[in-house]
Short mmCIF file of C-alpha atoms in Angstrom, two decimals:
data_model
loop_
_atom_site.label_atom_id
_atom_site.label_comp_id
_atom_site.label_asym_id
_atom_site.label_seq_id
_atom_site.Cartn_x
_atom_site.Cartn_y
_atom_site.Cartn_z
CA MET A 17 -16.46 -65.56 49.59
CA ALA A 18 -15.01 -62.40 51.16
CA PRO A 19 -12.08 -62.72 53.37
CA PRO A 20 -12.72 -61.83 56.84
CA PRO A 21 -11.77 -58.52 57.91
CA PRO A 22 -8.33 -58.07 60.16
CA ALA A 23 -8.74 -57.72 64.07
CA PRO A 24 -8.55 -55.03 65.84
CA ARG A 25 -5.30 -54.07 67.07
CA THR A 26 -4.93 -54.02 71.23
CA VAL A 27 -2.37 -53.12 73.45
CA ILE A 28 -2.26 -54.37 77.30
CA ALA A 29 -0.33 -53.26 79.85
CA ASP A 30 -0.50 -52.08 83.34
CA TRP A 31 0.45 -48.98 85.21
CA GLY A 32 0.51 -49.21 88.52
CA PRO A 33 -2.97 -50.59 89.98
CA VAL A 34 -4.58 -50.09 86.86
CA THR A 35 -4.50 -52.81 83.86
CA TRP A 36 -5.35 -50.37 80.90
CA SER A 37 -6.12 -52.22 77.13
CA TYR A 38 -6.35 -49.87 74.32
CA THR A 39 -8.03 -51.10 71.21
CA ALA A 40 -7.72 -49.85 67.68
CA GLU A 41 -10.80 -50.05 65.53
CA ASN A 42 -11.35 -48.32 62.25
CA GLY A 43 -14.75 -48.74 61.41
CA ALA A 44 -17.71 -46.43 60.99
CA GLY A 45 -21.06 -48.08 61.53
CA ASN A 46 -21.65 -50.98 63.94
CA THR A 47 -20.38 -54.12 62.52
CA PRO A 48 -19.07 -55.72 65.34
CA ALA A 49 -15.61 -57.41 65.21
CA ASP A 50 -15.23 -61.00 64.84
CA THR A 51 -11.50 -61.63 67.04
CA THR A 52 -9.25 -59.25 69.06
CA ALA A 53 -5.92 -59.60 68.92
CA THR A 54 -2.98 -57.51 71.42
CA ASP A 55 0.11 -56.28 69.88
CA THR A 56 3.53 -54.85 71.45
CA ALA A 57 5.67 -51.97 71.73
CA ASN A 58 8.93 -53.55 72.99
CA SER A 59 10.58 -56.96 72.07
CA SER A 60 12.62 -58.83 75.37
CA ALA A 61 11.80 -61.25 78.14
CA TYR A 62 9.00 -61.16 80.66
CA GLU A 63 10.61 -60.69 84.21
CA THR A 64 8.76 -59.97 87.60
CA ALA A 65 9.74 -58.08 90.62
CA ASP A 66 11.84 -61.29 92.13
CA GLY A 67 12.64 -62.92 89.11
CA THR A 68 10.46 -65.77 89.16
CA GLY A 69 8.16 -65.24 86.30
CA PHE A 70 4.82 -65.19 85.39
CA PRO A 71 2.81 -63.36 88.22
CA GLU A 72 1.72 -65.95 91.47
CA ALA A 73 3.05 -68.59 89.59
CA THR A 74 -0.11 -69.06 86.97
CA GLU A 75 0.37 -70.24 83.66
CA PRO A 76 -0.22 -68.00 81.13
CA PRO A 77 -3.55 -68.62 78.56
CA ASP A 78 -2.92 -70.15 75.18
CA GLY A 79 -1.37 -67.97 72.97
CA THR A 80 -0.09 -65.42 75.44
CA THR A 81 3.07 -64.20 75.69
CA TYR A 82 4.91 -61.82 77.61
CA THR A 83 7.30 -58.63 75.67
CA ASP A 84 8.60 -56.49 78.30
CA GLY A 85 5.68 -54.21 80.31
CA ALA A 86 3.11 -55.23 77.19
CA ARG A 87 0.53 -58.61 77.43
CA VAL A 88 0.59 -59.93 74.03
CA THR A 89 -2.52 -62.31 73.47
CA THR A 90 -4.74 -63.59 70.78
CA GLU A 91 -8.50 -64.31 72.51
CA GLN A 92 -12.07 -64.69 70.66
CA GLY A 93 -14.37 -62.02 71.35
CA THR A 94 -17.20 -59.49 69.89
CA GLY A 95 -17.61 -55.88 69.84
CA ARG A 96 -19.52 -53.77 72.73
CA GLY A 97 -22.08 -50.95 72.14
CA PRO A 98 -23.54 -49.10 69.61
CA TRP A 99 -20.31 -47.22 68.76
CA HIS A 100 -18.00 -49.89 67.79
CA GLY A 101 -17.28 -49.80 63.94
CA THR A 102 -15.23 -52.55 61.82
CA ALA A 103 -11.73 -54.23 62.72
CA ALA A 104 -9.31 -52.02 62.31
CA GLY A 105 -6.62 -52.39 59.43
CA PRO A 106 -3.38 -51.23 59.03
CA GLY A 107 -4.10 -47.52 59.88
CA GLY A 108 -5.41 -49.67 63.79
CA ASP A 109 -1.97 -51.37 63.63
CA ALA A 110 -0.49 -47.93 63.40
CA GLU A 111 -2.48 -46.55 66.12
CA SER A 112 -2.33 -49.15 68.75
CA THR A 113 1.61 -49.41 67.89
CA ALA A 114 2.23 -45.07 68.82
CA VAL A 115 -0.15 -45.54 71.84
CA ALA A 116 2.19 -48.51 73.41
CA ALA A 117 5.35 -46.44 72.38
CA HIS A 118 4.05 -43.84 74.96
CA LEU A 119 2.88 -45.18 77.49
CA VAL A 120 4.67 -49.12 77.95
CA THR A 121 7.80 -49.09 80.35
CA SER A 122 10.05 -51.62 79.95
CA ARG A 123 9.40 -53.71 82.70
CA PRO A 124 6.26 -55.23 83.85
CA SER A 125 4.65 -53.48 86.78
CA PRO A 126 5.54 -54.39 90.44
CA TRP A 127 2.00 -53.89 91.59
CA PRO A 128 0.50 -57.39 93.04
CA ARG A 129 -2.09 -58.07 90.55
CA PRO A 130 -4.96 -58.91 92.77
CA ASP A 131 -5.08 -55.18 93.31
CA ARG A 132 -4.93 -53.88 89.93
CA VAL A 133 -8.42 -52.75 88.71
CA PRO A 134 -8.96 -53.14 84.81
CA LEU A 135 -9.33 -50.07 82.05
CA ASP A 136 -10.65 -51.09 78.31
CA ILE A 137 -10.49 -48.55 75.96
CA ARG A 138 -11.44 -48.55 72.28
CA SER A 139 -10.83 -46.04 69.77
CA THR A 140 -13.22 -46.02 66.43
CA GLY A 141 -14.20 -43.70 63.83
CA HIS A 142 -17.93 -42.70 63.92
CA THR A 143 -18.65 -39.60 62.26
CA THR A 144 -22.45 -39.95 62.88
CA ALA A 145 -22.23 -40.98 66.44
CA LEU A 146 -19.70 -37.85 66.98
CA GLU A 147 -21.77 -35.38 65.63
CA ARG A 148 -24.99 -36.48 67.73
CA LEU A 149 -22.93 -36.23 71.06
CA GLU A 150 -21.82 -32.92 69.89
CA ARG A 151 -25.73 -31.79 69.43
CA ILE A 152 -26.40 -33.00 73.19
CA ALA A 153 -23.29 -31.93 75.35
CA SER A 154 -24.75 -28.38 77.28
CA GLY A 155 -23.00 -28.96 80.58
CA PRO A 156 -20.59 -26.62 81.74
CA PRO A 157 -17.17 -26.62 79.89
CA GLY A 158 -14.56 -28.74 82.13
CA ARG A 159 -10.36 -28.54 81.08
CA LEU A 160 -8.22 -31.48 80.15
CA ARG A 161 -4.80 -30.28 79.58
CA GLU A 162 -4.77 -28.38 76.68
CA GLU A 163 -8.71 -28.32 75.41
CA TYR A 164 -11.90 -27.94 76.50
CA TYR A 165 -14.35 -30.67 76.69
CA ARG A 166 -18.69 -29.87 77.16
CA PRO A 167 -20.17 -32.78 79.49
CA ALA A 168 -23.76 -34.79 77.78
CA ARG A 169 -26.22 -36.01 80.08
CA ASP A 170 -25.26 -39.79 79.39
CA GLY A 171 -21.64 -39.20 81.21
CA SER A 172 -20.40 -38.42 77.51
CA TRP A 173 -17.30 -35.37 77.20
CA VAL A 174 -17.22 -34.05 73.74
CA ARG A 175 -14.11 -31.95 72.77
CA ALA A 176 -15.30 -28.44 72.45
CA PRO A 177 -14.52 -26.15 69.53
CA HIS A 178 -12.88 -22.96 71.36
CA ARG A 179 -9.38 -23.94 73.50
CA PRO A 180 -7.93 -22.39 76.71
CA PRO A 181 -5.85 -18.98 75.44
CA GLU A 182 -2.42 -20.27 76.60
CA SER A 183 -2.52 -23.30 74.79
CA ALA A 184 0.31 -24.37 73.04
CA GLU A 185 0.54 -27.85 71.38
CA PRO A 186 -1.31 -28.78 68.62
CA GLY A 187 -5.25 -28.74 68.97
CA LEU A 188 -6.43 -32.41 68.72
CA PRO A 189 -9.11 -33.43 66.52
CA ARG A 190 -12.89 -33.69 66.78
CA HIS A 191 -13.63 -36.67 69.07
CA ALA A 192 -15.74 -37.94 71.89
CA LEU A 193 -15.39 -39.91 75.29
CA VAL A 194 -18.02 -42.56 75.82
CA ARG A 195 -18.61 -44.52 78.85
CA ASP A 196 -20.59 -47.99 78.76
CA ASP A 197 -21.01 -51.27 80.42
CA GLU A 198 -17.49 -52.38 79.56
CA GLY A 199 -15.25 -49.75 79.59
CA TRP A 200 -14.94 -46.45 77.29
CA SER A 201 -14.73 -45.28 73.94
CA ILE A 202 -13.03 -42.90 71.83
CA LEU A 203 -15.20 -41.69 68.97
CA HIS A 204 -13.18 -39.85 66.09
CA GLU A 205 -14.48 -38.68 63.04
CA ASP A 206 -14.04 -40.99 59.84
CA ALA A 207 -11.30 -39.34 58.28
CA THR A 208 -8.83 -38.85 61.04
CA GLY A 209 -5.77 -40.48 60.43
CA PRO A 210 -3.96 -42.72 62.87
CA ALA A 211 -1.40 -40.70 63.89
CA GLU A 212 -3.71 -38.17 65.19
CA ARG A 213 -6.02 -40.76 67.19
CA ALA A 214 -2.77 -41.92 68.77
CA ARG A 215 -2.20 -38.43 69.83
CA THR A 216 -5.85 -38.15 71.10
CA GLY A 217 -5.60 -42.06 72.82
CA GLN A 218 -2.86 -41.58 74.29
CA ILE A 219 -3.58 -38.28 76.35
CA LEU A 220 -7.12 -39.71 77.11
CA LEU A 221 -5.66 -42.49 78.54
CA ARG A 222 -3.30 -40.89 80.46
CA ALA A 223 -6.32 -38.90 82.20
CA LEU A 224 -8.23 -41.83 82.81
CA VAL A 225 -5.25 -43.74 84.68
CA ALA A 226 -4.68 -40.26 86.47
CA ALA A 227 -8.36 -40.45 87.41
CA GLU A 228 -8.06 -43.44 89.24
CA LEU A 229 -5.03 -42.90 90.85
CA ALA A 230 -6.85 -39.95 92.42
CA ALA A 231 -9.51 -41.54 93.49
CA ARG A 232 -7.48 -44.25 95.15
CA GLY A 233 -6.16 -41.54 97.34
CA GLY A 234 -3.35 -41.03 94.37
CA VAL A 235 -1.61 -37.55 95.13
CA THR A 236 0.22 -35.68 92.21
CA VAL A 237 3.74 -33.84 93.85
CA HIS A 238 6.18 -31.64 91.37
CA ALA A 239 8.75 -34.55 92.31
CA SER A 240 11.12 -36.89 90.56
CA ALA A 241 11.90 -40.75 91.15
CA ALA A 242 13.88 -43.99 90.98
CA THR A 243 14.33 -47.17 91.86
CA ASP A 244 17.74 -47.71 94.09
CA ARG A 245 19.10 -50.91 94.43
CA THR A 246 16.76 -52.13 96.73
CA GLY A 247 13.95 -51.56 94.17
CA ARG A 248 12.15 -49.05 96.25
CA ALA A 249 11.39 -45.34 95.03
CA VAL A 250 13.44 -42.27 96.12
CA LEU A 251 11.65 -39.47 95.81
CA PHE A 252 13.59 -35.70 95.31
CA LEU A 253 10.92 -33.00 95.73
CA GLY A 254 12.17 -29.57 95.33
CA ASP A 255 11.51 -26.20 93.41
CA SER A 256 12.05 -26.02 89.41
CA GLY A 257 15.62 -25.90 89.15
CA ALA A 258 16.69 -27.55 92.53
CA GLY A 259 18.12 -30.60 90.63
CA LYS A 260 15.49 -33.38 91.60
CA SER A 261 15.44 -34.78 87.87
CA THR A 262 19.23 -34.68 87.53
CA LEU A 263 19.25 -36.82 90.79
CA ALA A 264 16.43 -39.21 90.09
CA LEU A 265 18.30 -39.73 86.22
CA GLN A 266 21.38 -40.40 88.17
CA LEU A 267 20.64 -42.87 90.34
CA ALA A 268 18.68 -44.54 87.59
CA ARG A 269 21.43 -44.73 85.90
CA ARG A 270 23.58 -45.85 88.58
CA GLU A 271 21.75 -48.85 90.01
CA GLY A 272 17.63 -48.28 89.35
CA ARG A 273 15.06 -46.98 87.06
CA LEU A 274 13.74 -44.00 86.57
CA LEU A 275 9.77 -43.86 87.62
CA SER A 276 9.47 -40.03 86.95
CA GLY A 277 10.48 -36.80 85.15
CA ASP A 278 8.89 -34.20 87.27
CA ARG A 279 5.38 -35.04 88.21
CA THR A 280 4.95 -38.42 90.29
CA VAL A 281 1.72 -39.58 92.21
CA LEU A 282 2.14 -41.29 95.29
CA VAL A 283 -0.59 -43.60 95.93
CA PRO A 284 -1.61 -45.60 99.31
CA GLY A 285 -1.10 -49.49 98.23
CA PRO A 286 -0.62 -52.72 99.16
CA GLY A 287 2.27 -52.88 101.73
CA GLY A 288 2.35 -48.74 102.21
CA TRP A 289 2.99 -45.81 100.19
CA TRP A 290 4.27 -46.46 95.80
CA ALA A 291 5.71 -43.74 93.65
CA VAL A 292 3.58 -43.82 90.25
CA GLY A 293 5.25 -41.85 87.15
CA ALA A 294 3.01 -39.36 85.71
CA GLY A 295 2.21 -39.89 82.48
CA LEU A 296 5.31 -42.15 81.62
CA LEU A 297 6.69 -39.15 79.57
CA PRO A 298 9.68 -37.64 81.76
CA ARG A 299 10.84 -34.62 80.59
CA PHE A 300 14.41 -32.98 81.28
CA ARG A 301 15.50 -29.62 81.25
CA TRP A 302 18.90 -29.03 79.03
CA GLY A 303 20.75 -28.19 81.75
CA THR A 304 20.09 -31.44 83.01
CA LEU A 305 21.54 -33.62 79.96
CA GLU A 306 24.43 -31.65 80.03
CA GLY A 307 25.56 -31.86 83.44
CA LEU A 308 25.58 -35.90 82.95
CA GLY A 309 27.16 -35.51 79.45
CA LEU A 310 24.11 -36.64 77.55
CA ALA A 311 23.36 -33.20 75.67
CA GLY A 312 25.34 -34.28 72.39
CA ARG A 313 23.22 -37.92 72.18
CA VAL A 314 20.26 -36.25 72.44
CA ARG A 315 20.79 -33.70 70.02
CA GLY A 316 21.77 -36.20 67.34
CA ALA A 317 18.52 -38.35 68.05
CA ALA A 318 15.01 -38.34 66.61
CA LEU A 319 12.50 -38.20 69.33
CA LEU A 320 8.84 -38.76 69.08
CA ARG A 321 7.44 -35.86 70.62
CA HIS A 322 10.04 -33.47 68.98
CA GLY A 323 9.46 -34.41 64.71
CA GLY A 324 9.12 -38.08 65.08
CA ALA A 325 11.34 -40.04 63.17
CA SER A 326 12.23 -37.73 60.74
CA ARG A 327 13.71 -35.17 62.37
CA ARG A 328 17.17 -35.18 64.82
CA VAL A 329 15.98 -32.67 68.40
CA ALA A 330 19.46 -30.69 66.69
CA ASP A 331 17.54 -30.34 62.89
CA LEU A 332 14.30 -28.63 64.90
CA PRO A 333 13.75 -24.83 64.32
CA GLU A 334 14.05 -24.07 67.82
CA THR A 335 15.31 -25.41 70.65
CA PRO A 336 12.88 -27.15 73.08
CA PRO A 337 13.30 -25.78 76.68
CA LYS A 338 12.78 -28.96 78.35
CA VAL A 339 12.81 -33.04 75.75
CA VAL A 340 10.23 -35.21 76.25
CA PHE A 341 11.02 -38.84 75.65
CA THR A 342 8.98 -42.40 75.57
CA PRO A 343 9.81 -44.62 78.01
CA GLY A 344 11.84 -46.47 75.25
CA GLU A 345 13.29 -43.61 74.04
CA ALA A 346 14.73 -42.83 77.80
CA GLU A 347 16.88 -46.40 77.64
CA ARG A 348 17.39 -46.23 74.05
CA VAL A 349 18.80 -42.29 74.44
CA LEU A 350 19.79 -42.35 77.97
CA GLY A 351 21.01 -45.63 78.86
CA VAL A 352 18.53 -45.67 81.80
CA ARG A 353 15.75 -48.74 82.67
CA THR A 354 12.55 -47.61 83.12
CA ALA A 355 9.42 -48.66 85.18
CA ASP A 356 5.62 -47.62 86.11
CA CYS A 357 6.06 -47.55 89.79
CA ALA A 358 7.59 -49.08 93.26
CA PRO A 359 6.98 -48.73 96.76
CA LEU A 360 7.98 -45.71 98.13
CA GLY A 361 11.16 -45.84 100.16
CA ARG A 362 12.34 -42.39 101.23
CA LEU A 363 11.79 -38.62 100.75
CA VAL A 364 14.30 -36.37 99.89
CA LEU A 365 13.91 -32.47 100.65
CA ILE A 366 16.38 -30.68 98.00
CA SER A 367 17.50 -27.02 99.11
CA GLY A 368 20.23 -24.39 97.71
CA SER A 369 23.73 -24.58 99.10
CA GLY A 370 26.14 -22.38 98.57
CA ARG A 371 28.45 -25.07 100.44
CA GLU A 372 31.85 -26.71 98.66
CA ARG A 373 30.06 -30.23 99.26
CA PRO A 374 26.33 -31.42 99.26
CA LEU A 375 25.14 -31.36 102.81
CA VAL A 376 22.70 -34.20 104.39
CA HIS A 377 20.67 -33.06 106.84
CA GLY A 378 17.67 -33.99 109.49
CA VAL A 379 14.20 -32.38 108.67
CA THR A 380 11.38 -32.76 111.34
CA ARG A 381 7.45 -34.43 110.14
CA ARG A 382 6.41 -30.63 110.51
CA TYR A 383 8.84 -29.83 107.81
CA VAL A 384 8.40 -32.92 105.92
CA VAL A 385 4.70 -32.40 105.90
CA ALA A 386 5.39 -28.94 104.90
CA ALA A 387 7.14 -29.64 102.41
CA VAL A 388 5.19 -31.89 100.61
CA ARG A 389 1.97 -29.93 100.48
CA ARG A 390 4.12 -27.18 98.78
CA GLN A 391 4.95 -29.55 96.16
CA VAL A 392 1.08 -30.69 95.49
CA LEU A 393 -0.09 -30.50 92.40
CA PRO A 394 -3.29 -30.79 89.96
CA SER A 395 -3.90 -34.27 89.06
CA ASP A 396 -3.55 -35.07 84.64
CA ALA A 397 -7.25 -36.28 85.02
CA GLY A 398 -8.65 -32.76 84.63
CA CYS A 399 -11.60 -32.90 84.23
CA LEU A 400 -12.08 -36.07 84.52
CA GLU A 401 -11.33 -36.74 87.94
CA ARG A 402 -13.76 -37.98 90.54
CA PRO A 403 -13.79 -37.55 94.39
CA SER A 404 -11.44 -38.90 95.89
CA ARG A 405 -12.16 -42.11 98.17
CA ASP A 406 -11.39 -43.03 101.47
CA THR A 407 -7.91 -44.14 101.15
CA ARG A 408 -8.11 -46.94 104.12
CA THR A 409 -10.27 -49.10 101.83
CA HIS A 410 -6.63 -50.31 100.21
CA ASP A 411 -6.41 -52.51 103.56
CA LEU A 412 -9.59 -54.60 102.82
CA PRO A 413 -9.23 -57.69 101.68
CA GLY A 414 -9.56 -57.90 97.22
CA SER A 415 -12.95 -59.01 97.42
CA ALA A 416 -14.10 -56.38 99.80
CA ARG A 417 -12.02 -53.74 98.04
CA ALA A 418 -12.94 -54.42 94.32
CA SER A 419 -17.01 -54.46 95.53
CA HIS A 420 -16.39 -50.98 97.27
CA ASP A 421 -13.43 -49.36 95.45
CA TYR A 422 -14.58 -49.62 91.88
CA ALA A 423 -18.21 -49.39 91.22
CA PRO A 424 -18.55 -48.49 87.73
CA TRP A 425 -17.84 -44.52 87.37
CA GLY A 426 -21.70 -43.29 86.07
CA ARG A 427 -21.99 -39.81 85.15
CA LEU A 428 -18.50 -37.97 85.42
CA VAL A 429 -18.06 -34.94 88.20
CA ALA A 430 -15.21 -32.00 87.51
CA GLY A 431 -12.96 -32.14 90.28
CA PRO A 432 -11.09 -28.49 91.40
CA PRO A 433 -7.47 -28.57 92.47
CA LEU A 434 -7.12 -28.96 96.17
CA SER A 435 -7.98 -25.51 97.24
CA GLY A 436 -11.34 -25.39 95.54
CA ARG A 437 -12.44 -28.79 97.28
CA SER A 438 -14.87 -29.51 99.91
CA SER A 439 -13.31 -28.99 103.70
CA ARG A 440 -14.04 -32.71 103.90
CA ASP A 441 -12.01 -33.36 100.67
CA ARG A 442 -9.14 -30.99 102.17
CA ALA A 443 -8.43 -32.71 105.18
CA LEU A 444 -8.49 -36.11 103.62
CA ARG A 445 -6.15 -34.83 101.47
CA THR A 446 -4.20 -33.40 104.21
CA ALA A 447 -4.22 -36.66 106.49
CA ASP A 448 -3.35 -38.73 103.61
CA ILE A 449 -0.07 -36.56 102.89
CA ALA A 450 0.62 -37.28 106.71
CA ARG A 451 0.41 -40.38 106.87
CA LEU A 452 2.65 -40.46 104.05
CA VAL A 453 5.57 -38.50 106.14
CA ARG A 454 4.76 -41.34 109.33
CA GLU A 455 5.87 -44.02 107.63
CA ALA A 456 8.66 -42.75 104.69
CA PRO A 457 12.04 -41.91 106.26
CA ALA A 458 12.98 -38.09 105.37
CA ALA A 459 15.80 -36.38 104.43
CA GLY A 460 17.03 -33.19 103.67
CA LEU A 461 19.65 -32.82 100.61
CA ALA A 462 21.43 -28.83 100.31
CA TRP A 463 23.23 -29.09 97.09
CA ASP A 464 23.35 -26.87 94.16
CA PRO A 465 23.52 -28.49 90.29
CA LEU A 466 25.69 -26.31 88.98
CA ARG A 467 28.75 -26.47 91.64
CA HIS A 468 28.41 -30.55 92.47
CA ARG A 469 28.28 -33.70 90.95
CA ALA A 470 25.39 -35.93 90.90
CA ASP A 471 26.92 -38.43 92.12
CA GLU A 472 28.49 -36.77 95.49
CA ALA A 473 25.12 -35.91 96.34
CA LEU A 474 23.43 -39.38 95.80
CA ASP A 475 26.43 -40.57 97.37
CA ALA A 476 25.57 -38.23 100.70
CA CYS A 477 22.29 -39.47 100.91
CA PRO A 478 21.33 -42.18 103.15
CA PRO A 479 20.64 -45.45 101.89
CA VAL A 480 17.58 -46.60 103.44
CA ARG A 481 16.69 -45.05 106.90
CA SER A 482 16.32 -40.85 107.64
CA VAL A 483 18.57 -38.85 109.50
CA ALA A 484 17.93 -38.24 113.16
CA ALA A 485 15.71 -35.50 112.85
CA PRO A 486 16.35 -32.28 114.89
CA ASP A 487 13.77 -30.28 117.03
CA ARG A 488 14.55 -27.60 114.11
CA PRO A 489 15.62 -28.56 110.75
CA ALA A 490 19.28 -27.73 109.74
CA ARG A 491 19.14 -24.42 107.70
CA ALA A 492 22.00 -24.94 104.91
CA THR A 493 23.50 -21.94 103.74
#
């Protein structure tokens, strides 16, 4: 009797209000998998935000353990839909582990479990189905990162053979993203290896999570975030080179956890606004790393996004202008703990300064609204973004919220940037920002990252409450 096929490898983790699972299947054809098992990318003990153990004091399912941000469980199940093939072997294990390395932080998400939405993704090889979708995809192309995708009538998205002319990263292999009644499927060519499948999978997973955050009323901003000792997020907003990432990284090293390097999604949730890391891949300029004394440590490290385990950053033919870290690499190389999200505590609006010391000053509400709007960015969801919903639904009871907010997507609709949205959608986004400013304390910080130490600037910032705002914002010189 032939041995049973190995189980497909699945990673389950939380990212803000989304609980995502990623299952890697090897197969070509329609053979259902017999079992489902989960894999992990980390190894320390489980802890909740309040240190009380398992969330809501419930017992975990039989065979379930918790390691860092990923849940490890063994459960019985079957393959779903016509796209899913045979169970995964060593390649599927490698694929799932690589995806988890990009997207699993070291701490389970503090977002309350009753308010989360599931996101199920399966990755499988199926050349025949992929070729059929390529033949029927006929809609206008949409963009996701550095690829174009063509939609099909059934809601699928198929990678187009041409790419944007300014694309810098290596192109992704042929694939399609398919929606069914139970989740999403990524279809690859049968010959695509686990490394390329994982590269495609983590990009699409990040985009699908970003689409869910945007549909909940999330606003992506050019800002860095870290938690302070209270566990709340401090959001640093400013133009490029203002020192946002430097302050967030140093705050996390001193007393909290790093949420994001330079892109943060502000999402309405239980109890107010939350800061959610966009992409969970913090990026830092060399000036930030050198200013905090971390450049030497980074040059001696081998990083997944810069040559992989076989090459140190110092051995690369060209020094990258920004260094990208996975959550695990940020902890190992930078000595900082990471988290996926946190309740928003305060805003710090950064401007330049020629003074000898950093200066904290008051800001008016109108000034803060304008500053936040200036830093709004397109969502990482790209062409997968849906029209945003009325964000007041997060105040509904769980059952009503689930039926209102999380209906199946059906056919996807591409979402243009804020400037191209309908007047109602722009008004809703403007109202979101105004409500954010009313709820979150804010202060201005004038400092020079080349002249001042990050600790000086952080010590000058108010711990919780905002500085009293004058009628007009103080002008730093």
